[in-house]
XYZ file of C-alpha atoms in Angstrom:
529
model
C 24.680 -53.268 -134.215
C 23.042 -54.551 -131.201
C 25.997 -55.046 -129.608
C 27.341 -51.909 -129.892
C 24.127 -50.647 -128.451
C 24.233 -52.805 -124.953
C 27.758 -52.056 -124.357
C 26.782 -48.127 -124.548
C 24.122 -48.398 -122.122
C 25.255 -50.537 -119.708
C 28.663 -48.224 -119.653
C 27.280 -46.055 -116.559
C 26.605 -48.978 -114.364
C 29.796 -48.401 -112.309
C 28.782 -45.151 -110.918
C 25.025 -45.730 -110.124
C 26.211 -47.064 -105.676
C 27.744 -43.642 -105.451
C 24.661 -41.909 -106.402
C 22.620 -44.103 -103.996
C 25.410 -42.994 -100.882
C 24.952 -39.849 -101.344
C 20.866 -39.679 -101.333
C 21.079 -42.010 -97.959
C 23.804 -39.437 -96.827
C 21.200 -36.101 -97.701
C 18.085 -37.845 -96.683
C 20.115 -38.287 -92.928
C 21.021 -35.194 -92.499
C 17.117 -34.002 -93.312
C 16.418 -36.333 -90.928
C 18.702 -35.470 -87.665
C 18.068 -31.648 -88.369
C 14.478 -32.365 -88.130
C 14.719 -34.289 -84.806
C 16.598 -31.269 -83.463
C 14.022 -28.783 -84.231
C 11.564 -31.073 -82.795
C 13.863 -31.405 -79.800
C 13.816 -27.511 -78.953
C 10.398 -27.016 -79.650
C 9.563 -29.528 -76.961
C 11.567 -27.957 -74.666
C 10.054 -24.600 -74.982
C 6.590 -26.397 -74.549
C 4.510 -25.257 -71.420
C 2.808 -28.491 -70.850
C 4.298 -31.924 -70.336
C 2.436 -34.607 -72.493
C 1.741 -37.857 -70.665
C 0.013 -41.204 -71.463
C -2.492 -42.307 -68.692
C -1.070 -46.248 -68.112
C -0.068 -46.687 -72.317
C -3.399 -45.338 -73.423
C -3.038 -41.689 -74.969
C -0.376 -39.304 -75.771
C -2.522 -36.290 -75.261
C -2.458 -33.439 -73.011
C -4.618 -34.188 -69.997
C -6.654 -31.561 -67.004
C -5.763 -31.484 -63.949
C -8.242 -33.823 -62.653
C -7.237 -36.468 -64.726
C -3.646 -36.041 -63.610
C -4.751 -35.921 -60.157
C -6.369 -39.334 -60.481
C -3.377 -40.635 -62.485
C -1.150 -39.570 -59.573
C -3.257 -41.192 -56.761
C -3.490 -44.913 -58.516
C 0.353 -44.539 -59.259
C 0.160 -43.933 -63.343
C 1.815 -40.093 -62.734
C 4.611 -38.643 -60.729
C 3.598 -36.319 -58.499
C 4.100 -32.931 -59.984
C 5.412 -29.840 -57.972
C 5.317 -26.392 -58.896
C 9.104 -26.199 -60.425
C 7.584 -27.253 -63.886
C 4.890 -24.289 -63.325
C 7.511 -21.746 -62.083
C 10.048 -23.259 -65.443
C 7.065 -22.639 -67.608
C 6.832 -18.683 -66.370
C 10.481 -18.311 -66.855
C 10.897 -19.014 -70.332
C 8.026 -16.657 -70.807
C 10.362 -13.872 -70.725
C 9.807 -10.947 -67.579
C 6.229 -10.319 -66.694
C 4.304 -7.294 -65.140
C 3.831 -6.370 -61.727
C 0.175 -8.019 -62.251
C 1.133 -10.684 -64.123
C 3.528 -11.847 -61.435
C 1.364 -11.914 -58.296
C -1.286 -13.584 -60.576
C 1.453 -16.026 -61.287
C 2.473 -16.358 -57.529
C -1.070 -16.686 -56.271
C -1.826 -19.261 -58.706
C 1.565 -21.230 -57.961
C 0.469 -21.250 -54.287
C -2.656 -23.287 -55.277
C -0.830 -25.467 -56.619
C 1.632 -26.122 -54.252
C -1.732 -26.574 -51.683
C -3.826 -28.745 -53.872
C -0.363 -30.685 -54.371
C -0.212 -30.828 -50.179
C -3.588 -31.691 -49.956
C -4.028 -34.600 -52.404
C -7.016 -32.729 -53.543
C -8.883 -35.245 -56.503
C -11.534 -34.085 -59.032
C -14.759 -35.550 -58.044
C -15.443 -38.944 -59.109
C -17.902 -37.280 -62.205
C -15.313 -35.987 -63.671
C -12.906 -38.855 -64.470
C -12.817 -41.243 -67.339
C -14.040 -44.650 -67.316
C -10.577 -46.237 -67.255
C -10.459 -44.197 -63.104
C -13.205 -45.998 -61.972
C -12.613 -49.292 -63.193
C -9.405 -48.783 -61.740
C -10.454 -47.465 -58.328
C -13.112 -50.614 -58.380
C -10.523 -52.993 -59.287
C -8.899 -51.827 -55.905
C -11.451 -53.202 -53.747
C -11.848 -56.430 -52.712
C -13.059 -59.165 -55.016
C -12.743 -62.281 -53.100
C -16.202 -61.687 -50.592
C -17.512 -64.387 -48.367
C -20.239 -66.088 -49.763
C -23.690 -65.218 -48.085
C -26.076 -67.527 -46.779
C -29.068 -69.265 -48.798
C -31.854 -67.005 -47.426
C -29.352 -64.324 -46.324
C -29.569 -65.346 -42.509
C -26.954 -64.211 -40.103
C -24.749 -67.057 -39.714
C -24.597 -68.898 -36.303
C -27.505 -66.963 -34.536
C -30.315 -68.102 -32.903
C -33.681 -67.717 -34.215
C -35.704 -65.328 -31.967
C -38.843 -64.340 -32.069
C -37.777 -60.619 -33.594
C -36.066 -62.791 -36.272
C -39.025 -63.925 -37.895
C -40.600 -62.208 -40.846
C -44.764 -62.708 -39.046
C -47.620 -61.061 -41.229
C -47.758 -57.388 -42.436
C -51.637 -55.952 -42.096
C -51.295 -52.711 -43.403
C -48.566 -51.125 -41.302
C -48.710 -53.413 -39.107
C -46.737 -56.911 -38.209
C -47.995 -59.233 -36.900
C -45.804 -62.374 -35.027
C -48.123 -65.014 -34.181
C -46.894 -68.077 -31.693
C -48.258 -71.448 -30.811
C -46.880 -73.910 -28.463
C -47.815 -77.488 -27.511
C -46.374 -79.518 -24.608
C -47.101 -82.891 -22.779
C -46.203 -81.936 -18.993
C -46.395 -85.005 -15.995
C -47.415 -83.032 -12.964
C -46.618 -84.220 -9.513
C -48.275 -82.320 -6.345
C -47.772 -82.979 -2.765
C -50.427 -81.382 -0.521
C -49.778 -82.395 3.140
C -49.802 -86.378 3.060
C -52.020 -86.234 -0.041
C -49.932 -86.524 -3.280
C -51.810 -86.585 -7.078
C -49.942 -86.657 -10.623
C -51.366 -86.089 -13.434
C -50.547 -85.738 -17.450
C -52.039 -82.937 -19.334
C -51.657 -81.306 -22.631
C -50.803 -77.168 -22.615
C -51.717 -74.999 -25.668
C -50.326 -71.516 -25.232
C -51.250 -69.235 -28.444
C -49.470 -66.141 -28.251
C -49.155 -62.804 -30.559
C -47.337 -59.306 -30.746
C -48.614 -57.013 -32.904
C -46.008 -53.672 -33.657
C -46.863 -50.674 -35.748
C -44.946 -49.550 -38.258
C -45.668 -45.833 -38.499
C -43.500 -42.634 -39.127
C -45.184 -41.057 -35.709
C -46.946 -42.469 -32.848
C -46.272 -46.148 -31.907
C -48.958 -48.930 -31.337
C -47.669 -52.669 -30.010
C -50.321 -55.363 -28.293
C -49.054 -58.467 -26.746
C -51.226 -61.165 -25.425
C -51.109 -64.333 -24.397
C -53.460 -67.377 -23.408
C -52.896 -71.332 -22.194
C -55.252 -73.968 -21.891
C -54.926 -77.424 -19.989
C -56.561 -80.699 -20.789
C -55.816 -83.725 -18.231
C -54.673 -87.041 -20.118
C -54.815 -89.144 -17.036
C -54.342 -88.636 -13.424
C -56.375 -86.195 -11.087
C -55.425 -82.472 -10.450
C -56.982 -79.115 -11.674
C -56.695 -77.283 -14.877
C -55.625 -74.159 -14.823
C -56.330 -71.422 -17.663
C -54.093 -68.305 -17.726
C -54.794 -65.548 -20.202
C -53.527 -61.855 -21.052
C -53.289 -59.092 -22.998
C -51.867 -55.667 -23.123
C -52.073 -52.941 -25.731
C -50.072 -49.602 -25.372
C -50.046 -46.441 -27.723
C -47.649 -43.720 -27.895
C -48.597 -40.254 -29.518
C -45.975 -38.023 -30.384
C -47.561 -34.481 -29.008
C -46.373 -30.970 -29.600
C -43.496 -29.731 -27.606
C -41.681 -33.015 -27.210
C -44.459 -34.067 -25.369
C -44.990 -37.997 -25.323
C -48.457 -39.220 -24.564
C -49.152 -43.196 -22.904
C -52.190 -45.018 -23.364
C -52.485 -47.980 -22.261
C -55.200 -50.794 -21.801
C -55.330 -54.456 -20.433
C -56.714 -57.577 -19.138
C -55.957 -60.441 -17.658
C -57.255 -64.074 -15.956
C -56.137 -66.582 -13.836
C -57.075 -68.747 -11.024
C -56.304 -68.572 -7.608
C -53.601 -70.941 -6.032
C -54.711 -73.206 -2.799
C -51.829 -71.503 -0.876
C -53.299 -68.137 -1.174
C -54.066 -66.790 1.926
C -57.553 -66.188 0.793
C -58.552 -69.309 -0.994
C -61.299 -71.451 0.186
C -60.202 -74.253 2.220
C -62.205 -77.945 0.785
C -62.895 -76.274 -2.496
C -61.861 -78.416 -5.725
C -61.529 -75.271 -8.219
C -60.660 -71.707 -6.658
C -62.233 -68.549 -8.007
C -60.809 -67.519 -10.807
C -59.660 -63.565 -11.053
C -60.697 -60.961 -13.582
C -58.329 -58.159 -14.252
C -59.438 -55.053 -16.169
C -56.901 -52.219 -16.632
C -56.637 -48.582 -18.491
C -53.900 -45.993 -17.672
C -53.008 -42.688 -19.682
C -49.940 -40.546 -19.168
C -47.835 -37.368 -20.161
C -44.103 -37.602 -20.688
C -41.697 -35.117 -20.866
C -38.089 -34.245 -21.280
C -36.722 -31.047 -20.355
C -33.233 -30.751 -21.040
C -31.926 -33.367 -18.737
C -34.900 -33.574 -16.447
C -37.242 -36.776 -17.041
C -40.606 -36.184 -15.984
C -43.116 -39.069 -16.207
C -47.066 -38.786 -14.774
C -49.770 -41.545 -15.235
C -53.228 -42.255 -13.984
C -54.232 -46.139 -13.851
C -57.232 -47.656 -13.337
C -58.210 -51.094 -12.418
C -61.340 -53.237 -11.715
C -61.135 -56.609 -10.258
C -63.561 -59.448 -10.194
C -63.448 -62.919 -8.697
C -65.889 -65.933 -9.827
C -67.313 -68.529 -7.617
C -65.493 -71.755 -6.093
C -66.355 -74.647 -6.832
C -66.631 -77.111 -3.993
C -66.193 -81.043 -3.578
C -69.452 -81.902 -3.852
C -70.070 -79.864 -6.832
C -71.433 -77.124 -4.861
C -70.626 -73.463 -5.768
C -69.382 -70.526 -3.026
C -70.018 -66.794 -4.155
C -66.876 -64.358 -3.464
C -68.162 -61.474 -5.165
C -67.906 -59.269 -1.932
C -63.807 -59.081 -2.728
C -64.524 -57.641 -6.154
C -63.089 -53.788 -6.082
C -62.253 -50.750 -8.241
C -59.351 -48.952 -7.975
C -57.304 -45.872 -9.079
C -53.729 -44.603 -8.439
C -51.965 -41.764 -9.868
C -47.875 -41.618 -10.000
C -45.593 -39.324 -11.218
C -41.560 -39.867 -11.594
C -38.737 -36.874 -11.781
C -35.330 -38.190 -13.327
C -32.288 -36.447 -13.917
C -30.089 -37.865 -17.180
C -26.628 -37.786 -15.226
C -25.558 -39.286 -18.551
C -27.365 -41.050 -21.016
C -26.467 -44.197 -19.481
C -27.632 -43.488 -16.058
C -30.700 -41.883 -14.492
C -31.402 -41.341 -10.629
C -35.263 -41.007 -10.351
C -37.357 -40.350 -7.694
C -40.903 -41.637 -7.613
C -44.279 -41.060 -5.591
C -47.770 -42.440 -6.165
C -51.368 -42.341 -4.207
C -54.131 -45.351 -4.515
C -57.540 -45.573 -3.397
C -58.908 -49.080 -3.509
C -62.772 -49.061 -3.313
C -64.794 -52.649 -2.401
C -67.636 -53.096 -4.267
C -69.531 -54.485 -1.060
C -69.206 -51.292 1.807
C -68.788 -53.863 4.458
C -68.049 -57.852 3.262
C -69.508 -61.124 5.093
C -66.774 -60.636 7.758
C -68.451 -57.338 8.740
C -65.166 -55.064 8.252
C -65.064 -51.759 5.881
C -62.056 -52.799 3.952
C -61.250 -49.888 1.320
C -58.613 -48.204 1.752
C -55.823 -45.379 0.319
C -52.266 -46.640 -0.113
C -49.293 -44.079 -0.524
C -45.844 -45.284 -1.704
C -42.772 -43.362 -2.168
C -39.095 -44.847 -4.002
C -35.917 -44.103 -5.226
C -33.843 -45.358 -8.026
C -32.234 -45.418 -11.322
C -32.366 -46.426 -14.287
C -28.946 -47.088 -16.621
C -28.496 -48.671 -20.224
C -24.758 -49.445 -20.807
C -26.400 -51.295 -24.084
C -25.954 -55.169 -24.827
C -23.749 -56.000 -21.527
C -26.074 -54.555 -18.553
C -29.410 -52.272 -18.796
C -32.572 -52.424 -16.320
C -33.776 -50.295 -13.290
C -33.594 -50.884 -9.364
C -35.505 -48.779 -6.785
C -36.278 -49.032 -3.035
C -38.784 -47.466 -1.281
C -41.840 -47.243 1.151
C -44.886 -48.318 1.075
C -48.421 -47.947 3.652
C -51.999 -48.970 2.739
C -54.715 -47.538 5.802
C -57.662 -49.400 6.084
C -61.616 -47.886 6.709
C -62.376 -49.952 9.216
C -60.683 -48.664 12.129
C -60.405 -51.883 14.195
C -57.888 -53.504 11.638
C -54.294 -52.210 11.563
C -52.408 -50.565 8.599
C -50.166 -52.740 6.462
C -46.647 -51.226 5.409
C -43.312 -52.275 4.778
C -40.007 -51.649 2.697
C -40.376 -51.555 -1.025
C -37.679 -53.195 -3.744
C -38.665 -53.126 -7.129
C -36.807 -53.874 -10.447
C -35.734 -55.468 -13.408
C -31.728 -56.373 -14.316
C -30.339 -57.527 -17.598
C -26.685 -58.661 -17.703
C -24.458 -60.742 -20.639
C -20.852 -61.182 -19.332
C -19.951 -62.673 -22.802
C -21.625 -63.270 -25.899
C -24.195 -66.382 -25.600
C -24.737 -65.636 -21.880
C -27.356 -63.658 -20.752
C -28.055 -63.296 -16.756
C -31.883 -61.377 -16.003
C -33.248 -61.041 -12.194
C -36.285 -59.323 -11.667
C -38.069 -58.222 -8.009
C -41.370 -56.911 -7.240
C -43.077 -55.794 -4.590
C -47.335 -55.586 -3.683
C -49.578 -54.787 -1.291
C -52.542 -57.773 -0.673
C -55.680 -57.166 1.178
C -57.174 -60.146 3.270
C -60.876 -61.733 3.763
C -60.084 -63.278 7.039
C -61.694 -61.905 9.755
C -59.201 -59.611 12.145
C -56.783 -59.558 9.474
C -55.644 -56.634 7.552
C -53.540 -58.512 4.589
C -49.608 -58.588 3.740
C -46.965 -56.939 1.801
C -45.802 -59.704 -0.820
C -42.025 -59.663 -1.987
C -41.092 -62.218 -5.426
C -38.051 -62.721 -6.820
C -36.923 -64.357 -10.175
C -33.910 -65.184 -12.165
C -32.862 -66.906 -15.248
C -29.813 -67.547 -16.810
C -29.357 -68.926 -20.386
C -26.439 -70.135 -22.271
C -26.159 -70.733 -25.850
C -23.812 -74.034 -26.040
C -24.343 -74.043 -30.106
C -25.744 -71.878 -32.247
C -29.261 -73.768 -32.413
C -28.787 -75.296 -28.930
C -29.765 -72.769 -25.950
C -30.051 -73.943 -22.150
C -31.495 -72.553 -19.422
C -31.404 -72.402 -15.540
C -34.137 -70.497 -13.092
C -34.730 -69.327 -9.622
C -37.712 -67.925 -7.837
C -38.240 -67.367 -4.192
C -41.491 -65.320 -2.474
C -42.017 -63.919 1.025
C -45.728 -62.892 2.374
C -45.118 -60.385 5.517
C -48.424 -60.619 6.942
C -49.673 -57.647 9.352
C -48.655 -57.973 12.866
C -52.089 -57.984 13.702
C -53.068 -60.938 11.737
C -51.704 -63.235 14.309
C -50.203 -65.865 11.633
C -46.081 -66.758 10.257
C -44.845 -65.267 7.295
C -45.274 -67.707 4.362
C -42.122 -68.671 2.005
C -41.980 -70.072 -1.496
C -38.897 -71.227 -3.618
C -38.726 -72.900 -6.745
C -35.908 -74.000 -9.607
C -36.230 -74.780 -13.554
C -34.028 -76.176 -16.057
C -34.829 -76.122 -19.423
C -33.089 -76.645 -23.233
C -34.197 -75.596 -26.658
C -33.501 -76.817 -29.926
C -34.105 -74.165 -32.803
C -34.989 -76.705 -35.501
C -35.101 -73.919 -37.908
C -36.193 -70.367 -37.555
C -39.636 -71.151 -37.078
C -39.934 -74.201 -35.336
C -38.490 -74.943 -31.571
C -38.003 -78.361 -29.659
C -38.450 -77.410 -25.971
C -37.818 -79.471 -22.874
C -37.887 -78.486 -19.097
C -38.480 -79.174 -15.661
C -39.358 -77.551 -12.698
C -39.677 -78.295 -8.691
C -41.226 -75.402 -6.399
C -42.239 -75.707 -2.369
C -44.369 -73.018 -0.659
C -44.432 -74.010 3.207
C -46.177 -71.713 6.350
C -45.792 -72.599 9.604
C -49.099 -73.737 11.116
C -50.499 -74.192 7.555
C -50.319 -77.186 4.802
C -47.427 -77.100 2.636
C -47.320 -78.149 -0.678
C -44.567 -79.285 -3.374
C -44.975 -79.612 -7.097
C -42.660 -81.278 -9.883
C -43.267 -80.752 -13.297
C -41.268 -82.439 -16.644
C -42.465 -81.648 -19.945
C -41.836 -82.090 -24.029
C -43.358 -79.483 -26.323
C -42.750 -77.866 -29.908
C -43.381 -73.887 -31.416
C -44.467 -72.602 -33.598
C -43.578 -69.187 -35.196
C -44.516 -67.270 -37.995
């Protein structure tokens, strides 16, 4: 019985690979007729479906394809797909056709123009993108984020902040061997010089405030020779008025003592007077479309102390002490903004203190002085001013003669190449005498300095000065000359700390009158904060 029963089921076995054939063969078919359906139905789509780099299969705007076209992801896309899309549409309208034109057009233009969404409105994966574009390789900065291979200058360094304002203070001390030459006497000496010096700069959204000032002191180590203080200071403010209208104030003061070559110094005296200068000005500028005008009122008081003699006796010079005024007004014309011609007059009156001095003469007097220039600022390679002029100073007293002469004035900055920097500078003033029978002088200087930077801590330095005094034609006595040369180098230890060495030689000789030579070499260090 059983098996009978296994050989009648297992009888259909044979047939049972047909029957699987055929379900492969129906289940194909399905298959392929499906795929063709799918087939035209993409065809008859109106958008093309694109994945952004591998990411998405889904439709994306216009912005998106924009930014896919611009890093590469997308072919650019014309308006055949647009005008393919209207066709299969069937006919349109009149309306419906010039919307469809207009729109097309667009296209075609923002297409042209490589018009991109803004950067809000693409994905994350855009902007890493873009970012991954730039460059990822940058130069490492320095420690304290310094400019590399620059000097340190004084701008360079931080100072103090009080308020709104900065504060740079500067100390220097040096160790100078002096040698002087007077006639057949020669002296040398070795002194210590403290110079302590501060600029002070505002910090404002209007008006500007900056005071600079300066003061050294000597102290003889050994040898003979005088000491000889300097000090000064100057403080200017500029208020922004109404109207483009720039007001100056200014104040300042100054000492120092008289040299033994002056004209006026006390002959046998140990220590000449030493001069007081007190100075205020206030002025109005204003530009008026490319007219510069410029007007200031100064005035100045000068004092001189006593003399101090061999014997430790004292000489009063108080009858030189004077007050003075002078008003001066400028007209420019901006030719361009690198170049100004000017033209410039002023009027003095110099008042003595004393009506008549110990010589018996009335020496006050009104000086007028006219000029012409210009100034010009072609930026870091060459900027300054240079003006010529005339110049005449009448005396009171009618039995001394007027003093006048030619006028050059000015101030030149020149780098021919980076490191180099070239700056001249002349001047010209108008001295009164205390001689008896003499009026005084016109006085013409002239310095120069050249530095080179020969590393980028390293900086040397080379100087030249010459003076003439034209005395009066009255005064009966040669013109007196001056010249003088410096070389100097300076090690920038680190931003705020300099190693300075120099040394100098200058000769001032007169005809008829002692000349006198000086040499001077000397090791200091500043300080700057």
């Amino acid at each position: 019985m059983r098996n009978q029963d296994t050989t009648a089921l297992s009888e259909p076995a044979p047939n049972s690979p047909r029957l699987r054939i055929c379900a492969s063969a129906v289940c194909l078919l399905t298959m392929i007729s499906a795929a063709q359906a799918q087939t035209v139905s993409d065809s008859d789509s109106t958008t093309e479906s694109y994945g952004l780099r591998g990411t998405t299969t889904a439709s994306i705007s216009s912005d998106a394809s924009a930014a896919s076209t611009l890093y590469g992801a997308l072919p650019a896309s014309g308006g055949s797909s647009a005008g393919t899309s209207a066709t299969s549409q069937g006919a349109l309208s009149t309306d419906e056709q010039a919307q469809f034109t207009t729109g097309n057009a667009e296209a075609d233009t923002e297409t042209q123009t490589g018009s991109v969404g803004s950067v809000s409105d693409r994905d994350q994966s855009d902007r890493d993108y873009a970012a991954s574009l730039a460059r990822q390789n940058d130069r490492t900065g320095t420690v304290d984020d310094l400019p590399r291979n620059s000097r340190a200058d004084d701008t360079s360094v931080p100072g103090f902040m009080l308020g709104s304002l900065n504060l740079r203070p500067t100390i220097s001390e040096r160790v100078v061997h002096e040698s002087t030459s007077y006639g057949p006497t020669t002296t040398s000496r070795i002194y210590s010089e403290t110079t302590v010096s501060a600029t002070l700069q505002s910090d404002w959204s209007r008006h500007q405030l900056s005071v600079d000032g300066s003061g050294t002191f000597q102290k003889n180590l050994s040898g003979t020779g005088t000491e000889s203080p300097s000090a000064n200071i100057d403080a200017r403010l500029n208020l922004d008025m109404v109207n483009d209208v720039t007001a100056i104030l200014g104040a300042g003061y100054s000492y120092s003592q008289e040299s033994r070559t002056d004209p006026n110094a006390i002959a046998g005296a140990t220590t000449q007077s030493g001069i007081h200068d007190l100075r205020a000005s206030i002025g109005l500028q204003k530009d008026l479309g490319n007219l510069r005008g410029t007007t200031s009122l100064e005035l100045t008081r000068t004092m001189y102390g006593n003399a101090t003699l061999a014997n430790g006796g004292t000489i009063l010079v108080d009858d030189r002490d004077t007050s003075g005024v002078e008003l001066t007004t400028r007209i420019g014309y901006a030719v361009s903004p690198a170049l100004i011609p000017f033209l410039e007059v002023s009027a003095g009156r110099e008042k003595y203190d004393q009506r008549i001095d110990n010589t018996g003469a009335e020496r006050s007097s009104t000086t007028y002085g006219a000029r012409g220039g210009a100034e010009f600022n072609f930026g870091e390679k060459l900027s300054g001013e240079l003006a010529a002029g005339y110049v005449l100073r009448t005396l009171d007293d009618s039995a001394l003669s007027d003093i006048s002469g030619l006028t050059l004035d000015g101030e030149l900055n020149w780098s021919p190449r980076r490191g180099t920097n070239l700056m001249a500078s002349a001047a010209t003033t108008v001295e009164s005498a205390t001689t008896a029978g003499q009026s005084g002088s016109v006085v013409y200087e002239f310095d120069s300095s050249l530095t080179q930077q020969i590393h980028s801590a390293v900086v040397a330095r080379l100087g030249a000065s010459a003076g003439l005094r034209d005395y009066d034609s009255g005064s009966g006595r040669s013109n007196q000359r001056s010249y003088g040369v410096s070389t100097g180098l300076t090690w920038s230890i680190n931003r705020y700390l300099d190693l300075e060495a120099d040394a100098s030689y200058t000769r001032t000789e007169e005809p008829g009158a002692t000349d006198e030579t000086t040499t001077r070499v000397g090791l200091g260090l500043k300080l700057r904060r």
